[in-house]
Amino acid sequence: STTQAYITKAPEDWNGYKNLALLYRDSNQLDAAKLVLQKAIDLAPADQKQSLQGLLDQLNSAKK
């Protein structure tokens, strides 16, 4: 996908990982979404980590 190609070119861009996680979520690939979202959290600036963590928490709740 375009998003995956972008991440390959800019592997430190947390926003690319977030967008990929949303695409995975929307296609019901929750495990893949969680993996790339964790990468986004690891790379994100401090002021973005809480909202990303909230999204990860939602994904974890959806699986139950």
PDB file of N, CA and C in Angstrom:
ATOM      1  N   SER A   1       0.826  -1.189   0.000  1.00  0.00           N
ATOM      2  CA  SER A   1       0.000   0.000   0.000  1.00  0.00           C
ATOM      3  C   SER A   1       0.870   1.252   0.000  1.00  0.00           C
ATOM      4  N   THR A   2       0.266   2.354  -0.269  1.00  0.00           N
ATOM      5  CA  THR A   2       0.977   3.629  -0.276  1.00  0.00           C
ATOM      6  C   THR A   2       1.540   3.940   1.098  1.00  0.00           C
ATOM      7  N   THR A   3       0.778   3.660   2.128  1.00  0.00           N
ATOM      8  CA  THR A   3       1.230   3.945   3.495  1.00  0.00           C
ATOM      9  C   THR A   3       2.443   3.108   3.854  1.00  0.00           C
ATOM     10  N   GLN A   4       2.449   1.844   3.471  1.00  0.00           N
ATOM     11  CA  GLN A   4       3.604   0.993   3.752  1.00  0.00           C
ATOM     12  C   GLN A   4       4.835   1.477   2.996  1.00  0.00           C
ATOM     13  N   ALA A   5       4.661   1.917   1.764  1.00  0.00           N
ATOM     14  CA  ALA A   5       5.780   2.452   0.988  1.00  0.00           C
ATOM     15  C   ALA A   5       6.325   3.711   1.651  1.00  0.00           C
ATOM     16  N   TYR A   6       5.438   4.543   2.171  1.00  0.00           N
ATOM     17  CA  TYR A   6       5.859   5.759   2.851  1.00  0.00           C
ATOM     18  C   TYR A   6       6.693   5.423   4.079  1.00  0.00           C
ATOM     19  N   ILE A   7       6.236   4.468   4.862  1.00  0.00           N
ATOM     20  CA  ILE A   7       6.958   4.073   6.074  1.00  0.00           C
ATOM     21  C   ILE A   7       8.349   3.553   5.725  1.00  0.00           C
ATOM     22  N   THR A   8       8.455   2.843   4.623  1.00  0.00           N
ATOM     23  CA  THR A   8       9.755   2.347   4.190  1.00  0.00           C
ATOM     24  C   THR A   8      10.710   3.511   3.917  1.00  0.00           C
ATOM     25  N   LYS A   9      10.177   4.581   3.353  1.00  0.00           N
ATOM     26  CA  LYS A   9      11.008   5.752   3.046  1.00  0.00           C
ATOM     27  C   LYS A   9      11.242   6.637   4.263  1.00  0.00           C
ATOM     28  N   ALA A  10      10.328   6.623   5.213  1.00  0.00           N
ATOM     29  CA  ALA A  10      10.428   7.468   6.412  1.00  0.00           C
ATOM     30  C   ALA A  10      10.148   6.636   7.658  1.00  0.00           C
ATOM     31  N   PRO A  11      11.044   5.717   8.005  1.00  0.00           N
ATOM     32  CA  PRO A  11      10.764   4.767   9.091  1.00  0.00           C
ATOM     33  C   PRO A  11      10.675   5.385  10.488  1.00  0.00           C
ATOM     34  N   GLU A  12      11.056   6.634  10.626  1.00  0.00           N
ATOM     35  CA  GLU A  12      10.971   7.276  11.937  1.00  0.00           C
ATOM     36  C   GLU A  12       9.738   8.170  12.072  1.00  0.00           C
ATOM     37  N   ASP A  13       8.861   8.158  11.083  1.00  0.00           N
ATOM     38  CA  ASP A  13       7.664   9.008  11.113  1.00  0.00           C
ATOM     39  C   ASP A  13       6.530   8.268  11.812  1.00  0.00           C
ATOM     40  N   TRP A  14       6.278   8.637  13.044  1.00  0.00           N
ATOM     41  CA  TRP A  14       5.259   7.969  13.852  1.00  0.00           C
ATOM     42  C   TRP A  14       3.877   8.081  13.223  1.00  0.00           C
ATOM     43  N   ASN A  15       3.620   9.182  12.535  1.00  0.00           N
ATOM     44  CA  ASN A  15       2.301   9.396  11.955  1.00  0.00           C
ATOM     45  C   ASN A  15       2.003   8.372  10.850  1.00  0.00           C
ATOM     46  N   GLY A  16       3.010   7.965  10.123  1.00  0.00           N
ATOM     47  CA  GLY A  16       2.831   6.925   9.115  1.00  0.00           C
ATOM     48  C   GLY A  16       2.385   5.611   9.737  1.00  0.00           C
ATOM     49  N   TYR A  17       2.991   5.272  10.870  1.00  0.00           N
ATOM     50  CA  TYR A  17       2.596   4.046  11.571  1.00  0.00           C
ATOM     51  C   TYR A  17       1.169   4.161  12.110  1.00  0.00           C
ATOM     52  N   LYS A  18       0.820   5.343  12.604  1.00  0.00           N
ATOM     53  CA  LYS A  18      -0.548   5.541  13.084  1.00  0.00           C
ATOM     54  C   LYS A  18      -1.544   5.348  11.947  1.00  0.00           C
ATOM     55  N   ASN A  19      -1.257   5.925  10.804  1.00  0.00           N
ATOM     56  CA  ASN A  19      -2.155   5.787   9.654  1.00  0.00           C
ATOM     57  C   ASN A  19      -2.267   4.338   9.211  1.00  0.00           C
ATOM     58  N   LEU A  20      -1.150   3.619   9.211  1.00  0.00           N
ATOM     59  CA  LEU A  20      -1.186   2.201   8.845  1.00  0.00           C
ATOM     60  C   LEU A  20      -2.020   1.413   9.861  1.00  0.00           C
ATOM     61  N   ALA A  21      -1.882   1.742  11.137  1.00  0.00           N
ATOM     62  CA  ALA A  21      -2.682   1.077  12.175  1.00  0.00           C
ATOM     63  C   ALA A  21      -4.172   1.299  11.940  1.00  0.00           C
ATOM     64  N   LEU A  22      -4.539   2.512  11.554  1.00  0.00           N
ATOM     65  CA  LEU A  22      -5.954   2.797  11.280  1.00  0.00           C
ATOM     66  C   LEU A  22      -6.454   2.009  10.075  1.00  0.00           C
ATOM     67  N   LEU A  23      -5.614   1.878   9.060  1.00  0.00           N
ATOM     68  CA  LEU A  23      -6.000   1.070   7.894  1.00  0.00           C
ATOM     69  C   LEU A  23      -6.195  -0.393   8.286  1.00  0.00           C
ATOM     70  N   TYR A  24      -5.280  -0.912   9.091  1.00  0.00           N
ATOM     71  CA  TYR A  24      -5.423  -2.291   9.568  1.00  0.00           C
ATOM     72  C   TYR A  24      -6.692  -2.442  10.412  1.00  0.00           C
ATOM     73  N   ARG A  25      -6.930  -1.478  11.287  1.00  0.00           N
ATOM     74  CA  ARG A  25      -8.138  -1.527  12.120  1.00  0.00           C
ATOM     75  C   ARG A  25      -9.393  -1.556  11.253  1.00  0.00           C
ATOM     76  N   ASP A  26      -9.430  -0.682  10.269  1.00  0.00           N
ATOM     77  CA  ASP A  26     -10.608  -0.580   9.418  1.00  0.00           C
ATOM     78  C   ASP A  26     -10.829  -1.835   8.570  1.00  0.00           C
ATOM     79  N   SER A  27      -9.764  -2.592   8.321  1.00  0.00           N
ATOM     80  CA  SER A  27      -9.908  -3.845   7.574  1.00  0.00           C
ATOM     81  C   SER A  27      -9.951  -5.050   8.521  1.00  0.00           C
ATOM     82  N   ASN A  28     -10.189  -4.768   9.814  1.00  0.00           N
ATOM     83  CA  ASN A  28     -10.369  -5.808  10.834  1.00  0.00           C
ATOM     84  C   ASN A  28      -9.136  -6.695  11.018  1.00  0.00           C
ATOM     85  N   GLN A  29      -7.961  -6.122  10.858  1.00  0.00           N
ATOM     86  CA  GLN A  29      -6.700  -6.818  11.133  1.00  0.00           C
ATOM     87  C   GLN A  29      -6.139  -6.254  12.439  1.00  0.00           C
ATOM     88  N   LEU A  30      -6.804  -6.601  13.532  1.00  0.00           N
ATOM     89  CA  LEU A  30      -6.512  -5.956  14.811  1.00  0.00           C
ATOM     90  C   LEU A  30      -5.124  -6.255  15.345  1.00  0.00           C
ATOM     91  N   ASP A  31      -4.637  -7.462  15.174  1.00  0.00           N
ATOM     92  CA  ASP A  31      -3.301  -7.787  15.671  1.00  0.00           C
ATOM     93  C   ASP A  31      -2.239  -6.963  14.951  1.00  0.00           C
ATOM     94  N   ALA A  32      -2.358  -6.847  13.636  1.00  0.00           N
ATOM     95  CA  ALA A  32      -1.412  -6.033  12.867  1.00  0.00           C
ATOM     96  C   ALA A  32      -1.538  -4.566  13.272  1.00  0.00           C
ATOM     97  N   ALA A  33      -2.759  -4.108  13.492  1.00  0.00           N
ATOM     98  CA  ALA A  33      -2.978  -2.717  13.901  1.00  0.00           C
ATOM     99  C   ALA A  33      -2.274  -2.431  15.228  1.00  0.00           C
ATOM    100  N   LYS A  34      -2.379  -3.355  16.161  1.00  0.00           N
ATOM    101  CA  LYS A  34      -1.750  -3.158  17.468  1.00  0.00           C
ATOM    102  C   LYS A  34      -0.234  -3.095  17.356  1.00  0.00           C
ATOM    103  N   LEU A  35       0.327  -3.944  16.525  1.00  0.00           N
ATOM    104  CA  LEU A  35       1.786  -3.952  16.365  1.00  0.00           C
ATOM    105  C   LEU A  35       2.307  -2.625  15.821  1.00  0.00           C
ATOM    106  N   VAL A  36       1.700  -2.137  14.753  1.00  0.00           N
ATOM    107  CA  VAL A  36       2.203  -0.893  14.167  1.00  0.00           C
ATOM    108  C   VAL A  36       1.837   0.310  15.033  1.00  0.00           C
ATOM    109  N   LEU A  37       0.738   0.226  15.760  1.00  0.00           N
ATOM    110  CA  LEU A  37       0.394   1.321  16.654  1.00  0.00           C
ATOM    111  C   LEU A  37       1.388   1.411  17.804  1.00  0.00           C
ATOM    112  N   GLN A  38       1.860   0.289  18.286  1.00  0.00           N
ATOM    113  CA  GLN A  38       2.886   0.316  19.333  1.00  0.00           C
ATOM    114  C   GLN A  38       4.155   0.979  18.811  1.00  0.00           C
ATOM    115  N   LYS A  39       4.503   0.713  17.568  1.00  0.00           N
ATOM    116  CA  LYS A  39       5.657   1.370  16.943  1.00  0.00           C
ATOM    117  C   LYS A  39       5.430   2.879  16.868  1.00  0.00           C
ATOM    118  N   ALA A  40       4.215   3.290  16.519  1.00  0.00           N
ATOM    119  CA  ALA A  40       3.886   4.718  16.478  1.00  0.00           C
ATOM    120  C   ALA A  40       4.062   5.351  17.858  1.00  0.00           C
ATOM    121  N   ILE A  41       3.602   4.660  18.890  1.00  0.00           N
ATOM    122  CA  ILE A  41       3.739   5.169  20.258  1.00  0.00           C
ATOM    123  C   ILE A  41       5.208   5.323  20.619  1.00  0.00           C
ATOM    124  N   ASP A  42       6.011   4.343  20.258  1.00  0.00           N
ATOM    125  CA  ASP A  42       7.443   4.395  20.564  1.00  0.00           C
ATOM    126  C   ASP A  42       8.126   5.590  19.906  1.00  0.00           C
ATOM    127  N   LEU A  43       7.687   5.953  18.704  1.00  0.00           N
ATOM    128  CA  LEU A  43       8.329   7.016  17.937  1.00  0.00           C
ATOM    129  C   LEU A  43       7.715   8.403  18.167  1.00  0.00           C
ATOM    130  N   ALA A  44       6.500   8.445  18.656  1.00  0.00           N
ATOM    131  CA  ALA A  44       5.760   9.707  18.741  1.00  0.00           C
ATOM    132  C   ALA A  44       6.363  10.662  19.769  1.00  0.00           C
ATOM    133  N   PRO A  45       6.166  11.965  19.534  1.00  0.00           N
ATOM    134  CA  PRO A  45       6.562  12.941  20.558  1.00  0.00           C
ATOM    135  C   PRO A  45       5.671  12.780  21.793  1.00  0.00           C
ATOM    136  N   ALA A  46       6.169  13.246  22.916  1.00  0.00           N
ATOM    137  CA  ALA A  46       5.482  13.048  24.193  1.00  0.00           C
ATOM    138  C   ALA A  46       4.033  13.536  24.162  1.00  0.00           C
ATOM    139  N   ASP A  47       3.775  14.638  23.467  1.00  0.00           N
ATOM    140  CA  ASP A  47       2.420  15.193  23.481  1.00  0.00           C
ATOM    141  C   ASP A  47       1.428  14.394  22.636  1.00  0.00           C
ATOM    142  N   GLN A  48       1.898  13.394  21.916  1.00  0.00           N
ATOM    143  CA  GLN A  48       1.021  12.556  21.099  1.00  0.00           C
ATOM    144  C   GLN A  48       0.816  11.156  21.671  1.00  0.00           C
ATOM    145  N   LYS A  49       1.660  10.769  22.598  1.00  0.00           N
ATOM    146  CA  LYS A  49       1.633   9.394  23.103  1.00  0.00           C
ATOM    147  C   LYS A  49       0.315   9.026  23.780  1.00  0.00           C
ATOM    148  N   GLN A  50      -0.280   9.955  24.518  1.00  0.00           N
ATOM    149  CA  GLN A  50      -1.509   9.630  25.255  1.00  0.00           C
ATOM    150  C   GLN A  50      -2.659   9.305  24.304  1.00  0.00           C
ATOM    151  N   SER A  51      -2.825  10.077  23.244  1.00  0.00           N
ATOM    152  CA  SER A  51      -3.929   9.791  22.319  1.00  0.00           C
ATOM    153  C   SER A  51      -3.687   8.476  21.583  1.00  0.00           C
ATOM    154  N   LEU A  52      -2.437   8.201  21.244  1.00  0.00           N
ATOM    155  CA  LEU A  52      -2.126   6.928  20.592  1.00  0.00           C
ATOM    156  C   LEU A  52      -2.368   5.760  21.539  1.00  0.00           C
ATOM    157  N   GLN A  53      -2.009   5.938  22.799  1.00  0.00           N
ATOM    158  CA  GLN A  53      -2.247   4.884  23.788  1.00  0.00           C
ATOM    159  C   GLN A  53      -3.741   4.645  23.947  1.00  0.00           C
ATOM    160  N   GLY A  54      -4.536   5.709  23.892  1.00  0.00           N
ATOM    161  CA  GLY A  54      -5.989   5.561  23.970  1.00  0.00           C
ATOM    162  C   GLY A  54      -6.527   4.725  22.827  1.00  0.00           C
ATOM    163  N   LEU A  55      -5.986   4.947  21.640  1.00  0.00           N
ATOM    164  CA  LEU A  55      -6.392   4.156  20.486  1.00  0.00           C
ATOM    165  C   LEU A  55      -5.987   2.695  20.661  1.00  0.00           C
ATOM    166  N   LEU A  56      -4.795   2.466  21.181  1.00  0.00           N
ATOM    167  CA  LEU A  56      -4.350   1.091  21.440  1.00  0.00           C
ATOM    168  C   LEU A  56      -5.252   0.424  22.480  1.00  0.00           C
ATOM    169  N   ASP A  57      -5.628   1.167  23.495  1.00  0.00           N
ATOM    170  CA  ASP A  57      -6.545   0.621  24.513  1.00  0.00           C
ATOM    171  C   ASP A  57      -7.885   0.228  23.891  1.00  0.00           C
ATOM    172  N   GLN A  58      -8.380   1.048  22.958  1.00  0.00           N
ATOM    173  CA  GLN A  58      -9.629   0.723  22.259  1.00  0.00           C
ATOM    174  C   GLN A  58      -9.481  -0.567  21.466  1.00  0.00           C
ATOM    175  N   LEU A  59      -8.349  -0.715  20.779  1.00  0.00           N
ATOM    176  CA  LEU A  59      -8.119  -1.945  20.007  1.00  0.00           C
ATOM    177  C   LEU A  59      -8.047  -3.155  20.924  1.00  0.00           C
ATOM    178  N   ASN A  60      -7.403  -3.006  22.047  1.00  0.00           N
ATOM    179  CA  ASN A  60      -7.311  -4.126  23.003  1.00  0.00           C
ATOM    180  C   ASN A  60      -8.684  -4.491  23.550  1.00  0.00           C
ATOM    181  N   SER A  61      -9.535  -3.511  23.770  1.00  0.00           N
ATOM    182  CA  SER A  61     -10.888  -3.781  24.269  1.00  0.00           C
ATOM    183  C   SER A  61     -11.748  -4.448  23.209  1.00  0.00           C
ATOM    184  N   ALA A  62     -11.549  -4.069  21.949  1.00  0.00           N
ATOM    185  CA  ALA A  62     -12.352  -4.609  20.849  1.00  0.00           C
ATOM    186  C   ALA A  62     -12.121  -6.102  20.659  1.00  0.00           C
ATOM    187  N   LYS A  63     -10.954  -6.569  20.993  1.00  0.00           N
ATOM    188  CA  LYS A  63     -10.596  -7.979  20.775  1.00  0.00           C
ATOM    189  C   LYS A  63     -11.286  -8.889  21.786  1.00  0.00           C
ATOM    190  N   LYS A  64     -11.640  -8.347  22.930  1.00  0.00           N
ATOM    191  CA  LYS A  64     -12.194  -9.179  24.012  1.00  0.00           C
ATOM    192  C   LYS A  64     -13.606  -9.646  23.705  1.00  0.00           C
TER     193      LYS A  64
END
